[in-house]
Structures are given as structure tokens and as C-alpha cells.
Tab-separated table of C-alpha atoms (C1' of nucleotides) in Angstrom:
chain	number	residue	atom	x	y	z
A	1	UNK	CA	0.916	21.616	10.123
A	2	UNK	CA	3.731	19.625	11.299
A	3	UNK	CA	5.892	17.031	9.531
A	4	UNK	CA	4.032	13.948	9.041
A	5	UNK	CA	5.806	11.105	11.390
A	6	UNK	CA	3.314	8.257	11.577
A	7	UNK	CA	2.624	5.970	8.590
A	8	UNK	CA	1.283	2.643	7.677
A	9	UNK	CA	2.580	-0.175	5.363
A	10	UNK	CA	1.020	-2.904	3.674
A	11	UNK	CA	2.544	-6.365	3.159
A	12	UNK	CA	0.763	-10.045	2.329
A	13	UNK	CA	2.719	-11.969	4.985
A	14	UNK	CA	3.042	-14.711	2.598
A	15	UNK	CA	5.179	-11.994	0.835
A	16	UNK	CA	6.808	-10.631	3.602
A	17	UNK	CA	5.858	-10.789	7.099
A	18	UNK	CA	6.517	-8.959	10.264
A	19	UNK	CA	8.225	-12.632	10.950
A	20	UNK	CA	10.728	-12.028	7.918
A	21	UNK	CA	11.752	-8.294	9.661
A	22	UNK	CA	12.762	-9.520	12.566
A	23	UNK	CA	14.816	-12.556	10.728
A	24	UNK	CA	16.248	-10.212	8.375
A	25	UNK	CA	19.807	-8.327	8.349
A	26	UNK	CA	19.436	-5.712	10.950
A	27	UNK	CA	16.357	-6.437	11.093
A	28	UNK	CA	15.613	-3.990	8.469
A	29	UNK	CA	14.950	-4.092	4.808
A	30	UNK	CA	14.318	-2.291	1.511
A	31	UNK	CA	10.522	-1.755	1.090
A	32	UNK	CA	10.691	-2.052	-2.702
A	33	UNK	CA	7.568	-2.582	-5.369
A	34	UNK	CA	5.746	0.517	-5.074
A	35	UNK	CA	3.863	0.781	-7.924
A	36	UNK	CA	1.254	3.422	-6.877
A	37	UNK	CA	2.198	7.552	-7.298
A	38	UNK	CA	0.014	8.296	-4.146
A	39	UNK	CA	2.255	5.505	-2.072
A	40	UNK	CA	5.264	6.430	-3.651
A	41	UNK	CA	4.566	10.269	-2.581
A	42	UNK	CA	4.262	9.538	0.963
A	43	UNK	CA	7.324	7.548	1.008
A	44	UNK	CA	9.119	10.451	-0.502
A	45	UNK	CA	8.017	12.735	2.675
A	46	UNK	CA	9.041	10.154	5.064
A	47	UNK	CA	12.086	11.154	6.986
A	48	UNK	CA	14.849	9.019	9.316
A	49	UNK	CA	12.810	8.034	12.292
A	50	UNK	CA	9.330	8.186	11.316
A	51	UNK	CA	7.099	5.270	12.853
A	52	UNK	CA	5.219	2.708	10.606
A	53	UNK	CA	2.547	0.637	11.237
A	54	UNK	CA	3.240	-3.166	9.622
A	55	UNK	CA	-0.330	-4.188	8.425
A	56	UNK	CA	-0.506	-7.703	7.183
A	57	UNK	CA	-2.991	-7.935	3.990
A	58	UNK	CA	-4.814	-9.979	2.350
A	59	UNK	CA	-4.719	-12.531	4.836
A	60	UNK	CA	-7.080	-14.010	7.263
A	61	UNK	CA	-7.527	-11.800	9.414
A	62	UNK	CA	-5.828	-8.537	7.999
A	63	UNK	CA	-4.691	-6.744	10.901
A	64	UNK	CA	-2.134	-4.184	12.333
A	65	UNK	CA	0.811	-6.683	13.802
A	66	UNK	CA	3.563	-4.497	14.997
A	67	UNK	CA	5.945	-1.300	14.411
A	68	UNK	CA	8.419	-0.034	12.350
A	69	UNK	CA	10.941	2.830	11.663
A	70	UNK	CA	12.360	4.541	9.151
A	71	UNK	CA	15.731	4.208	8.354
A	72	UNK	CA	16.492	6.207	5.210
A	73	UNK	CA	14.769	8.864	3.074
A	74	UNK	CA	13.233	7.797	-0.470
A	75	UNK	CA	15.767	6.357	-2.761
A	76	UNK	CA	15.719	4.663	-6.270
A	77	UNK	CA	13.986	0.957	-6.790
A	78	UNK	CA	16.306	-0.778	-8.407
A	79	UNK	CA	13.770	-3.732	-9.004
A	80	UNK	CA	12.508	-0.910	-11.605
A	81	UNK	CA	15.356	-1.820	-13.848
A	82	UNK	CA	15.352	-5.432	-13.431
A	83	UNK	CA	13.538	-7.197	-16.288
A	84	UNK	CA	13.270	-10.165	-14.479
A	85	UNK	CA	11.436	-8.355	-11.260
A	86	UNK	CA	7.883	-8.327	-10.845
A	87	UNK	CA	7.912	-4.809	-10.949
A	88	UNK	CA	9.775	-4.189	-13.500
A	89	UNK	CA	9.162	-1.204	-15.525
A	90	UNK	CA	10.162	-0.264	-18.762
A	91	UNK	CA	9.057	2.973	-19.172
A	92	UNK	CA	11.468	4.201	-16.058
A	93	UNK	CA	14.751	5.435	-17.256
A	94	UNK	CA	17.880	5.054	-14.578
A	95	UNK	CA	18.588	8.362	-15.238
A	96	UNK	CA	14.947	9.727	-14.080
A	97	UNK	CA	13.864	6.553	-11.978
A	98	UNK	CA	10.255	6.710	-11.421
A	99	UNK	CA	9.906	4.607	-8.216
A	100	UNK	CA	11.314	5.594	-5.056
A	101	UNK	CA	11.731	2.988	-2.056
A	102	UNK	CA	12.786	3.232	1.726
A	103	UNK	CA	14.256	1.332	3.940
A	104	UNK	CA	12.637	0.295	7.719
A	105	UNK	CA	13.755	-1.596	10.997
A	106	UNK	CA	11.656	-3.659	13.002
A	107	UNK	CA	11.155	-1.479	16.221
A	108	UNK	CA	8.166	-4.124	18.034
A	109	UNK	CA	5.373	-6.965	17.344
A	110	UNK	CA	1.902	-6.473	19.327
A	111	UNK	CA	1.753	-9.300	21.615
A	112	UNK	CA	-1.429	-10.099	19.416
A	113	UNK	CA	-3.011	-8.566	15.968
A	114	UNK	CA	-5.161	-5.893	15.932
A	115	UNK	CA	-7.445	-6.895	13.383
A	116	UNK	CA	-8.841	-4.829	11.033
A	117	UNK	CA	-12.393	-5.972	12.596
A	118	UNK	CA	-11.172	-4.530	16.176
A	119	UNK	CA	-9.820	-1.224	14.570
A	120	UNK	CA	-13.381	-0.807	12.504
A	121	UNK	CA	-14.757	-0.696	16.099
A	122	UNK	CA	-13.004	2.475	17.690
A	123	UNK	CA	-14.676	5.654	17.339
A	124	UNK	CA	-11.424	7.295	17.364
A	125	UNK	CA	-10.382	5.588	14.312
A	126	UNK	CA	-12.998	6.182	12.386
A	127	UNK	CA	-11.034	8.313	9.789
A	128	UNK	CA	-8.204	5.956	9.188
A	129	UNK	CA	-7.298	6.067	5.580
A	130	UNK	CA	-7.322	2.093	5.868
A	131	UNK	CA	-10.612	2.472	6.936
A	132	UNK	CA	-12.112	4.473	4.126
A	133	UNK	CA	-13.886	2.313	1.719
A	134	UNK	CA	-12.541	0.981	-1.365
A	135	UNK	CA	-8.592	2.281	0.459
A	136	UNK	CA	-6.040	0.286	-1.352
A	137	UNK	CA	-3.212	2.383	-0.447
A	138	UNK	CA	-0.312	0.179	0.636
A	139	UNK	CA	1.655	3.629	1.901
A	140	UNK	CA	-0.427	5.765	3.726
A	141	UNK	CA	-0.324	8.547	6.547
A	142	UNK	CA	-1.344	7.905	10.581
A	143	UNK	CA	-2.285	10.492	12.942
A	144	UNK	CA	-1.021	11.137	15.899
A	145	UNK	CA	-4.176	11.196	17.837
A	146	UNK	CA	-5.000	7.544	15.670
A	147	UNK	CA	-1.350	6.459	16.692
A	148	UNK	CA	-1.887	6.840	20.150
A	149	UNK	CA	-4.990	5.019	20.247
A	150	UNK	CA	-3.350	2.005	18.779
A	151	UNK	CA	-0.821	2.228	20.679
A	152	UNK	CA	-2.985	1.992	23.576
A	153	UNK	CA	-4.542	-0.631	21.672
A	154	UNK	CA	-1.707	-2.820	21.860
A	155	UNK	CA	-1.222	-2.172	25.391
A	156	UNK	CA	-4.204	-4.805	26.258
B	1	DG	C1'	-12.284	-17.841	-5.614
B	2	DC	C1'	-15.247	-13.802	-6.099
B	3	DC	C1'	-15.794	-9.257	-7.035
B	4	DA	C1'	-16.126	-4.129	-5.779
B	5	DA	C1'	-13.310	-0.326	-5.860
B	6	DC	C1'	-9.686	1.872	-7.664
B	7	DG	C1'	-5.734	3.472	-10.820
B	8	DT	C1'	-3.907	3.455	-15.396
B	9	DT	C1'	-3.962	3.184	-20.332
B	10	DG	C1'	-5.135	4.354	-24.803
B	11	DG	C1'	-8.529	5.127	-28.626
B	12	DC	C1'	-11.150	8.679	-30.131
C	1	DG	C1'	-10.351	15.606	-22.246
C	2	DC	C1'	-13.548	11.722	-21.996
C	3	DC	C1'	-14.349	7.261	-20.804
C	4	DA	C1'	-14.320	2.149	-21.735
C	5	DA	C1'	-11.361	-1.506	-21.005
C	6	DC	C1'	-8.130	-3.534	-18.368
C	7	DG	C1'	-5.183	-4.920	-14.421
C	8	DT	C1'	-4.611	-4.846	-9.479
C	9	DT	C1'	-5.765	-4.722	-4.598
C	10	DG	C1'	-7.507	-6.778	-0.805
C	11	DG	C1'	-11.671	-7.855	2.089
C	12	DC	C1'	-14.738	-11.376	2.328
DNA sequence: GCCAACGTTGGC
DNA sequence: GCCAACGTTGGC
């Protein structure tokens, strides 16, 4: 098998929204707060160029909103070390950080949302990993065949 | 706001 | 190593 290219990435848009990537620096930001080894893990086989699908969560409705790239490899959280963050965590020692981030640029928005409702709908996408019941991974892989048919998707 | 599903922790 | 308890995610 080839290199994975294709991912999706959770965010609550009250959080951070597609909005706040294109109004960002560069339009790109750190994708810190990774708490999750699974997530993490996939983040660590991303590589420069890999295309992301920005899901917006926990939100009415959840749906896939745009695309992304990656522009670095897996690197050190640094909210890990921040006792003030959220995410802080005390058991991760600078010198062996345990949570890796990486960094993405806003490549395009879907002129509208494909909800998660329209996505549950496609045959082709019926083995989506945000599909699966109970899947709560905020980092997860895409396949080609289930990029393309989003990308088509979006097309409409 | 509810709660099912999941991941992690820690007592044993 | 098991598993109950707990905290979190995220759709609804």
C-alpha cells in the first residue's frame, strides 16, 4: 500500500472554524490538543502536502465544510507544557514530549456543507471511519476512492 | 442537555 | 491482566 495522503480533522467551530483558517496568518495554523494516541499516530504519518478534510463537530449540523493541507510533519505540542492550557499534561516530559501536532493551510471552503446526514447517504461512503458508529476520532484517514466522491460531492 | 460509545486510569 | 469507575466526545 501506498502512503496515506487523505485525512480528516475535527474542530467545534465555536473552537475553531474553517472561518478562523482563512482569517488566520497564512491562513494556516498549529492543530494543537491532541489528546488521543490513535489521532496523534496518524498525524505522525502525515507528510508536507497531504489533503485534510475540515469537519465541523458538534454543531448543528456536523458536516464536512472545506479542505486543507499539510504544511509540516508532526512536531512537539507545546500546549503540553503549559500549565495553564487545557491540555496540559503533566505526565509529558519536554525531553520525551508525548503529543505531537501539525500544522495546515486552508486550501478551499465547499460552496455549502456536506452534512454528515448527506455523507450517511452515499453508498460509496459507507466505510468512512466518521461513519462507523461510536467514531470519535478527531484525526483520522480518507480514501482515495472516498476523497473523490466528496470531492465530487462538493462539485454540486 | 442527554447519553451512548469510547479511551484511560487505577485498585485488586 | 481484569474490569469498574471516570472523563470525554459528539450526535441528537
Amino acid at each position: 500500500m501506498g502512503a496515506q495522503r487523505y485525512w480528516l480533522m475535527k474542530s467545534e467551530p465555536t473552537a475553531f472554524s474553517i472561518d478562523d483558517l482563512i482569517r488566520a496568518p497564512n491562513h494556516a495554523t498549529y492543530w494543537d490538543g491532541v489528546r488521543n494516541y490513535q489521532a496523534r499516530n496518524f498525524m505522525r504519518s502525515m507528510a508536507v502536502g497531504d489533503h485534510v478534510l475540515f469537519y465541523h463537530s458538534n454543531t448543528d449540523p456536523p458536516a464536512v465544510v472545506g479542505i486543507a493541507e499539510v504544511v509540516t510533519t508532526a512536531y512537539p505540542d507545546s500546549t503540553q507544557f503549559d500549565k495553564k492550557d487545557k491540555h496540559y499534561d503533566p505526565e509529558s516530559k519536554p525531553s520525551k514530549p508525548r503529543w505531537d501536532m501539525v500544522d495546515i493551510r486552508f486550501v478551499r471552503k465547499f460552496v455549502r456543507p456536506l452534512t454528515l446526514d448527506e455523507l450517511r447517504k452515499e453508498p460509496t461512503l459507507k466505510g468512512m471511519v466518521l461513519l462507523q458508529k461510536g467514531s470519535r476520532l478527531s484525526v483520522q484517514p480518507v480514501s482515495p476512492l472516498e476523497w473523490r466522491h466528496i470531492m465530487k460531492l462538493a462539485e454540486d
